[in-house]
mmCIF file of C-alpha atoms in Angstrom:
data_model
loop_
_atom_site.group_PDB
_atom_site.id
_atom_site.type_symbol
_atom_site.label_atom_id
_atom_site.label_comp_id
_atom_site.label_asym_id
_atom_site.label_seq_id
_atom_site.Cartn_x
_atom_site.Cartn_y
_atom_site.Cartn_z
ATOM 1 C CA MET A 6 0.000 0.000 0.000
ATOM 2 C CA LYS A 7 1.352 3.388 -0.973
ATOM 3 C CA GLN A 8 1.704 5.824 1.895
ATOM 4 C CA HIS A 9 2.882 9.298 2.742
ATOM 5 C CA LEU A 10 4.778 10.324 5.858
ATOM 6 C CA VAL A 11 3.259 13.395 7.534
ATOM 7 C CA ILE A 12 5.641 15.392 9.735
ATOM 8 C CA GLN A 13 4.335 18.101 12.066
ATOM 9 C CA ALA A 14 5.675 20.367 14.809
ATOM 10 C CA PRO A 15 5.566 24.038 15.788
ATOM 11 C CA ASP A 16 8.966 24.294 14.101
ATOM 12 C CA VAL A 17 10.063 21.687 11.561
ATOM 13 C CA PRO A 18 13.735 22.094 10.591
ATOM 14 C CA THR A 19 14.481 21.765 6.886
ATOM 15 C CA ARG A 20 17.404 19.504 7.732
ATOM 16 C CA ALA A 21 15.082 17.084 9.548
ATOM 17 C CA LEU A 22 12.753 16.913 6.552
ATOM 18 C CA LYS A 23 15.614 16.173 4.202
ATOM 19 C CA GLU A 24 17.062 13.499 6.482
ATOM 20 C CA LEU A 25 13.671 11.822 6.925
ATOM 21 C CA ALA A 26 13.029 11.980 3.194
ATOM 22 C CA GLN A 27 16.363 10.299 2.533
ATOM 23 C CA MET A 28 15.752 7.727 5.278
ATOM 24 C CA THR A 29 12.341 6.761 3.823
ATOM 25 C CA SER A 30 13.249 7.119 0.124
ATOM 26 C CA ALA A 31 10.415 9.645 -0.248
ATOM 27 C CA HIS A 32 9.829 10.915 -3.788
ATOM 28 C CA SER A 33 9.455 14.530 -2.704
ATOM 29 C CA ILE A 34 8.506 16.877 0.151
ATOM 30 C CA GLU A 35 5.200 18.749 0.001
ATOM 31 C CA ALA A 36 4.385 21.634 2.354
ATOM 32 C CA ILE A 37 0.920 21.408 3.908
ATOM 33 C CA ASP A 38 1.304 24.577 5.968
ATOM 34 C CA GLY A 39 4.018 26.269 7.994
ATOM 35 C CA GLN A 40 4.217 23.480 10.550
ATOM 36 C CA ALA A 41 3.232 20.400 8.557
ATOM 37 C CA PHE A 42 4.821 18.579 5.626
ATOM 38 C CA ARG A 43 3.996 15.489 3.591
ATOM 39 C CA LEU A 44 6.806 13.195 2.415
ATOM 40 C CA LEU A 45 5.315 11.585 -0.654
ATOM 41 C CA ASN A 46 5.464 7.826 -1.259
ATOM 42 C CA ALA A 47 7.632 7.211 1.780
ATOM 43 C CA GLU A 48 8.788 3.747 2.756
ATOM 44 C CA ALA A 49 8.511 2.514 6.334
ATOM 45 C CA HIS A 50 11.801 2.751 8.206
ATOM 46 C CA PRO A 51 12.510 1.453 11.735
ATOM 47 C CA GLN A 52 14.448 4.566 12.762
ATOM 48 C CA VAL A 53 11.728 7.121 11.969
ATOM 49 C CA ALA A 54 10.020 6.866 15.354
ATOM 50 C CA ALA A 55 13.217 7.370 17.339
ATOM 51 C CA TYR A 56 14.368 10.194 15.074
ATOM 52 C CA CYS A 57 11.071 12.058 15.444
ATOM 53 C CA ARG A 58 10.939 11.483 19.191
ATOM 54 C CA GLU A 59 14.424 12.947 19.581
ATOM 55 C CA ALA A 60 13.564 15.931 17.345
ATOM 56 C CA GLN A 61 10.114 16.408 18.960
ATOM 57 C CA LEU A 62 8.260 15.919 15.707
ATOM 58 C CA ASP A 63 4.840 14.347 15.217
ATOM 59 C CA PHE A 64 4.887 11.725 12.473
ATOM 60 C CA ALA A 65 2.292 9.524 10.830
ATOM 61 C CA TYR A 66 2.327 7.124 7.927
ATOM 62 C CA VAL A 67 -0.963 7.714 6.136
ATOM 63 C CA PRO A 68 -2.481 5.928 3.120
ATOM 64 C CA VAL A 69 -2.232 7.952 -0.073
ATOM 65 C CA ALA A 70 -5.984 7.689 -0.655
ATOM 66 C CA GLN A 71 -7.030 8.667 2.917
ATOM 67 C CA THR A 72 -9.287 11.723 2.579
ATOM 68 C CA LEU A 73 -12.024 13.117 4.807
ATOM 69 C CA ARG A 74 -14.704 12.295 2.248
ATOM 70 C CA HIS A 75 -14.604 8.646 3.363
ATOM 71 C CA PHE A 76 -15.614 9.452 6.958
ATOM 72 C CA GLY A 77 -18.993 10.193 8.484
ATOM 73 C CA LEU A 78 -18.446 10.468 12.247
ATOM 74 C CA TYR A 79 -15.843 12.171 14.441
ATOM 75 C CA VAL A 80 -15.869 11.211 18.129
ATOM 76 C CA THR A 81 -13.833 12.990 20.782
ATOM 77 C CA ASP A 82 -13.125 12.793 24.480
ATOM 78 C CA MET A 83 -13.480 16.073 26.390
ATOM 79 C CA ASP A 84 -11.044 16.562 29.291
ATOM 80 C CA SER A 85 -7.440 17.163 28.172
ATOM 81 C CA THR A 86 -8.442 16.267 24.607
ATOM 82 C CA LEU A 87 -10.970 18.806 23.353
ATOM 83 C CA ILE A 88 -10.303 21.144 26.274
ATOM 84 C CA ASN A 89 -7.212 22.100 28.243
ATOM 85 C CA ILE A 90 -8.274 20.907 31.708
ATOM 86 C CA GLU A 91 -9.592 17.953 33.684
ATOM 87 C CA CYS A 92 -12.838 19.569 34.836
ATOM 88 C CA ILE A 93 -13.191 17.525 38.011
ATOM 89 C CA ASP A 94 -9.695 18.513 39.142
ATOM 90 C CA GLU A 95 -10.543 22.191 38.718
ATOM 91 C CA ILE A 96 -13.876 21.756 40.512
ATOM 92 C CA ALA A 97 -12.018 20.111 43.384
ATOM 93 C CA ASP A 98 -9.678 23.082 43.522
ATOM 94 C CA MET A 99 -12.641 25.125 44.731
ATOM 95 C CA LEU A 100 -12.520 22.970 47.895
ATOM 96 C CA ASP A 101 -8.708 22.933 48.107
ATOM 97 C CA LEU A 102 -8.810 19.257 47.138
ATOM 98 C CA LYS A 103 -7.196 19.470 43.710
ATOM 99 C CA THR A 104 -4.042 17.546 44.628
ATOM 100 C CA GLU A 105 -5.990 14.639 46.108
ATOM 101 C CA VAL A 106 -8.524 14.459 43.265
ATOM 102 C CA ALA A 107 -5.927 14.979 40.521
ATOM 103 C CA ALA A 108 -3.934 12.014 41.840
ATOM 104 C CA ILE A 109 -6.986 9.761 41.457
ATOM 105 C CA THR A 110 -7.651 11.217 37.983
ATOM 106 C CA ALA A 111 -4.093 10.541 36.851
ATOM 107 C CA SER A 112 -4.198 6.979 38.164
ATOM 108 C CA ALA A 113 -7.400 6.300 36.224
ATOM 109 C CA MET A 114 -6.024 7.842 33.018
ATOM 110 C CA ARG A 115 -2.981 5.579 33.259
ATOM 111 C CA GLY A 116 -5.306 2.606 33.599
ATOM 112 C CA GLU A 117 -4.275 1.728 37.148
ATOM 113 C CA ILE A 118 -7.821 1.797 38.563
ATOM 114 C CA GLU A 119 -11.218 1.397 36.923
ATOM 115 C CA PHE A 120 -12.730 4.666 35.771
ATOM 116 C CA ALA A 121 -16.125 4.161 37.441
ATOM 117 C CA GLU A 122 -14.458 3.552 40.799
ATOM 118 C CA SER A 123 -12.235 6.585 40.385
ATOM 119 C CA LEU A 124 -15.149 8.825 39.418
ATOM 120 C CA THR A 125 -17.269 7.699 42.366
ATOM 121 C CA ARG A 126 -14.382 8.407 44.753
ATOM 122 C CA ARG A 127 -13.653 11.815 43.261
ATOM 123 C CA VAL A 128 -17.258 13.007 43.074
ATOM 124 C CA ALA A 129 -17.846 11.977 46.705
ATOM 125 C CA LEU A 130 -15.163 14.463 47.729
ATOM 126 C CA LEU A 131 -17.171 17.269 46.106
ATOM 127 C CA GLU A 132 -20.157 16.919 48.426
ATOM 128 C CA GLY A 133 -21.441 20.294 49.619
ATOM 129 C CA LEU A 134 -19.819 22.391 46.888
ATOM 130 C CA GLU A 135 -21.993 25.191 45.531
ATOM 131 C CA GLU A 136 -23.252 24.411 42.015
ATOM 132 C CA SER A 137 -22.117 27.889 40.963
ATOM 133 C CA ALA A 138 -18.531 26.628 41.198
ATOM 134 C CA LEU A 139 -19.100 24.684 37.964
ATOM 135 C CA LYS A 140 -19.866 27.918 36.125
ATOM 136 C CA SER A 141 -16.703 29.467 37.541
ATOM 137 C CA VAL A 142 -14.648 26.582 36.174
ATOM 138 C CA TYR A 143 -16.256 26.901 32.734
ATOM 139 C CA ASP A 144 -15.933 30.686 32.571
ATOM 140 C CA GLU A 145 -12.514 31.120 34.146
ATOM 141 C CA ARG A 146 -10.486 27.966 33.501
ATOM 142 C CA LEU A 147 -11.835 25.972 30.570
ATOM 143 C CA LYS A 148 -10.340 26.683 27.163
ATOM 144 C CA LEU A 149 -10.539 24.778 23.908
ATOM 145 C CA ASN A 150 -7.272 23.140 23.001
ATOM 146 C CA PRO A 151 -5.378 24.834 20.148
ATOM 147 C CA GLY A 152 -6.807 24.169 16.703
ATOM 148 C CA ALA A 153 -10.212 22.944 17.923
ATOM 149 C CA GLU A 154 -12.279 25.623 16.224
ATOM 150 C CA ARG A 155 -10.534 25.212 12.866
ATOM 151 C CA LEU A 156 -10.897 21.438 13.075
ATOM 152 C CA PHE A 157 -14.633 21.607 13.726
ATOM 153 C CA LYS A 158 -15.138 24.182 10.996
ATOM 154 C CA VAL A 159 -13.673 21.757 8.459
ATOM 155 C CA LEU A 160 -15.597 18.771 9.836
ATOM 156 C CA LYS A 161 -18.829 20.721 9.394
ATOM 157 C CA GLN A 162 -17.819 21.704 5.865
ATOM 158 C CA ARG A 163 -17.383 18.029 5.068
ATOM 159 C CA HIS A 164 -20.776 17.160 6.656
ATOM 160 C CA ILE A 165 -19.100 14.843 9.137
ATOM 161 C CA LYS A 166 -21.224 14.260 12.238
ATOM 162 C CA THR A 167 -19.541 15.015 15.555
ATOM 163 C CA MET A 168 -19.855 13.401 18.979
ATOM 164 C CA LEU A 169 -18.546 14.493 22.375
ATOM 165 C CA VAL A 170 -18.388 11.515 24.735
ATOM 166 C CA THR A 171 -16.815 11.859 28.149
ATOM 167 C CA GLY A 172 -16.567 10.594 31.683
ATOM 168 C CA GLY A 173 -16.938 14.258 32.601
ATOM 169 C CA PHE A 174 -20.132 16.136 33.256
ATOM 170 C CA THR A 175 -23.190 17.353 31.377
ATOM 171 C CA PHE A 176 -22.767 20.865 32.788
ATOM 172 C CA PHE A 177 -19.758 21.266 30.493
ATOM 173 C CA THR A 178 -20.869 19.177 27.512
ATOM 174 C CA ASP A 179 -24.133 21.127 27.261
ATOM 175 C CA ARG A 180 -22.169 24.339 26.829
ATOM 176 C CA LEU A 181 -19.585 22.859 24.474
ATOM 177 C CA LYS A 182 -22.360 21.371 22.334
ATOM 178 C CA GLN A 183 -23.812 24.830 21.853
ATOM 179 C CA ARG A 184 -20.372 26.341 21.259
ATOM 180 C CA LEU A 185 -19.103 23.860 18.653
ATOM 181 C CA GLY A 186 -22.341 22.351 17.321
ATOM 182 C CA PHE A 187 -21.926 18.714 18.332
ATOM 183 C CA ASP A 188 -24.517 16.355 16.879
ATOM 184 C CA TYR A 189 -24.253 13.906 19.801
ATOM 185 C CA CYS A 190 -23.144 14.224 23.426
ATOM 186 C CA ALA A 191 -22.832 11.727 26.270
ATOM 187 C CA ALA A 192 -21.623 12.558 29.782
ATOM 188 C CA ASN A 193 -22.265 12.019 33.476
ATOM 189 C CA GLN A 194 -24.745 14.119 35.434
ATOM 190 C CA LEU A 195 -23.846 15.427 38.868
ATOM 191 C CA GLU A 196 -26.639 15.254 41.407
ATOM 192 C CA THR A 197 -27.485 18.546 43.105
ATOM 193 C CA ARG A 198 -29.789 19.462 45.952
ATOM 194 C CA ASN A 199 -30.600 22.993 47.121
ATOM 195 C CA GLY A 200 -27.916 24.400 44.849
ATOM 196 C CA LYS A 201 -25.136 22.151 46.133
ATOM 197 C CA LEU A 202 -23.455 18.982 44.893
ATOM 198 C CA THR A 203 -24.485 15.857 46.796
ATOM 199 C CA GLY A 204 -21.327 13.919 45.973
ATOM 200 C CA ARG A 205 -23.185 11.479 43.724
ATOM 201 C CA VAL A 206 -23.647 10.869 40.007
ATOM 202 C CA LEU A 207 -27.126 10.322 38.586
ATOM 203 C CA GLY A 208 -27.765 7.245 36.450
ATOM 204 C CA GLU A 209 -25.301 4.881 34.865
ATOM 205 C CA ILE A 210 -21.722 6.127 34.755
ATOM 206 C CA VAL A 211 -20.237 6.790 31.311
ATOM 207 C CA ASP A 212 -17.035 4.782 31.653
ATOM 208 C CA ALA A 213 -14.713 3.179 29.099
ATOM 209 C CA GLN A 214 -17.329 0.693 27.900
ATOM 210 C CA GLY A 215 -20.003 3.385 27.965
ATOM 211 C CA LYS A 216 -17.921 5.553 25.642
ATOM 212 C CA ALA A 217 -17.527 2.680 23.199
ATOM 213 C CA ASP A 218 -21.252 1.880 23.368
ATOM 214 C CA HIS A 219 -22.257 5.481 22.652
ATOM 215 C CA LEU A 220 -19.929 5.535 19.638
ATOM 216 C CA LYS A 221 -21.380 2.274 18.308
ATOM 217 C CA ARG A 222 -24.973 3.480 18.716
ATOM 218 C CA ALA A 223 -24.270 6.672 16.777
ATOM 219 C CA ARG A 224 -22.326 4.741 14.143
ATOM 220 C CA ASP A 225 -25.187 2.302 13.661
ATOM 221 C CA GLU A 226 -27.785 5.073 13.619
ATOM 222 C CA LEU A 227 -25.860 6.778 10.820
ATOM 223 C CA GLY A 228 -25.409 3.528 8.902
ATOM 224 C CA LEU A 229 -21.628 3.781 8.990
ATOM 225 C CA THR A 230 -18.942 1.134 9.155
ATOM 226 C CA ARG A 231 -16.118 1.105 11.687
ATOM 227 C CA GLU A 232 -13.753 2.328 8.976
ATOM 228 C CA GLN A 233 -15.826 5.496 8.526
ATOM 229 C CA VAL A 234 -15.257 6.689 12.108
ATOM 230 C CA ILE A 235 -12.478 8.859 13.559
ATOM 231 C CA ALA A 236 -12.017 8.809 17.341
ATOM 232 C CA VAL A 237 -9.693 10.895 19.509
ATOM 233 C CA GLY A 238 -8.721 10.523 23.169
ATOM 234 C CA ASP A 239 -5.928 10.764 25.691
ATOM 235 C CA GLY A 240 -6.557 8.394 28.609
ATOM 236 C CA ALA A 241 -6.904 4.682 29.302
ATOM 237 C CA ASN A 242 -10.682 5.015 29.560
ATOM 238 C CA ASP A 243 -10.689 6.017 25.865
ATOM 239 C CA LEU A 244 -9.114 2.783 24.629
ATOM 240 C CA LYS A 245 -12.339 0.844 24.077
ATOM 241 C CA MET A 246 -13.823 3.803 22.232
ATOM 242 C CA LEU A 247 -10.725 4.182 20.061
ATOM 243 C CA ALA A 248 -10.872 0.486 19.197
ATOM 244 C CA GLU A 249 -14.288 1.027 17.612
ATOM 245 C CA ALA A 250 -12.954 3.558 15.090
ATOM 246 C CA GLY A 251 -11.192 3.006 11.797
ATOM 247 C CA VAL A 252 -8.868 5.901 12.588
ATOM 248 C CA SER A 253 -7.865 6.212 16.250
ATOM 249 C CA ILE A 254 -5.822 9.197 17.386
ATOM 250 C CA ALA A 255 -3.993 9.676 20.678
ATOM 251 C CA TYR A 256 -3.893 13.413 21.350
ATOM 252 C CA HIS A 257 -1.205 14.531 23.839
ATOM 253 C CA ALA A 258 -2.007 11.194 25.427
ATOM 254 C CA LYS A 259 -0.772 8.837 28.109
ATOM 255 C CA PRO A 260 1.804 6.288 26.818
ATOM 256 C CA VAL A 261 -0.673 3.398 27.086
ATOM 257 C CA VAL A 262 -2.961 5.208 24.639
ATOM 258 C CA ALA A 263 -0.260 6.384 22.232
ATOM 259 C CA ALA A 264 1.005 2.799 22.017
ATOM 260 C CA GLN A 265 -2.394 1.464 20.901
ATOM 261 C CA ALA A 266 -3.792 4.249 18.733
ATOM 262 C CA ARG A 267 -3.196 4.320 14.997
ATOM 263 C CA TYR A 268 -1.763 7.846 15.175
ATOM 264 C CA ALA A 269 -0.318 9.966 17.975
ATOM 265 C CA ILE A 270 -0.161 13.760 18.099
ATOM 266 C CA ASN A 271 2.054 15.196 20.830
ATOM 267 C CA TYR A 272 3.311 18.575 19.673
ATOM 268 C CA VAL A 273 0.765 20.321 17.419
ATOM 269 C CA GLY A 274 -2.852 21.316 18.005
ATOM 270 C CA LEU A 275 -6.079 19.529 17.187
ATOM 271 C CA ASP A 276 -6.154 20.935 13.672
ATOM 272 C CA GLY A 277 -3.071 18.810 13.034
ATOM 273 C CA ILE A 278 -5.555 15.947 12.698
ATOM 274 C CA LEU A 279 -6.639 17.432 9.367
ATOM 275 C CA ASN A 280 -3.128 16.909 7.991
ATOM 276 C CA LEU A 281 -3.504 13.137 8.391
ATOM 277 C CA PHE A 282 -5.934 13.224 5.470
ATOM 278 C CA HIS A 283 -4.956 14.094 1.932
ATOM 279 C CA PRO A 284 -6.859 17.210 0.832
ATOM 280 C CA ASP A 285 -9.918 16.870 -1.355
ATOM 281 C CA GLU A 286 -12.227 19.413 -2.860
ATOM 282 C CA GLY A 287 -14.228 21.545 -0.451
ATOM 283 C CA VAL A 288 -11.764 21.481 2.424
ATOM 284 C CA THR A 289 -10.587 24.895 3.542
ATOM 285 C CA GLY A 290 -9.027 26.290 6.671
#
């Protein structure tokens, strides 16, 4: 199968491109934009990964014919993938419990404890917090990760349906759905009473299997195959979801995720995902 080698970074040295092109016997180097390049008809080489890791370059071998027109659904995790924070850690900070909660979060993302258990433990620590603290986190701390708005603009242009599926909370997904125009959302709902968090989650927890199930339901509803789905995540609880997609992408992810995803992006923004697909008509920035 013919393939191109896509190289991306905030700064890609010309020397690195030339050395990689020589290493992979690429026919030529094509500029995608100022921080992304496509080495055409590149051959796989065992030293590419180590070279790019040392030079802090994102790399991906992509099929020559891989264009966005073949895809119908884009599914993304929320915390530390679409947005820059772990919402529950920032909520906990309102109670001076960020260090304790963040440690549980990190353990779950590395796959050391089950997500549902970790969420139950973390949410219990939030009991008594004013519900208004959630709005403070959204307004003051939550930001889209770089490139998110450009990425979603192009996905909409290509009529690709979008899904936000997260072990986070509906308070945030409701607002992000309105902001970015998601077609589907799935998240956990925090129980409140008299304007305060009770320390419990309502209903069934959206965990790793729940994420995968929500993806499959949307995929089936749209009449798509697995190969027509793109999924993006960063933590161990995303692995089952990523396995249900034809193109799985680890975005600034934990090692366990980067090792299993088809592609890994560590240095550029979310719009770097677009460079994994050869341009076709109708795609603009």
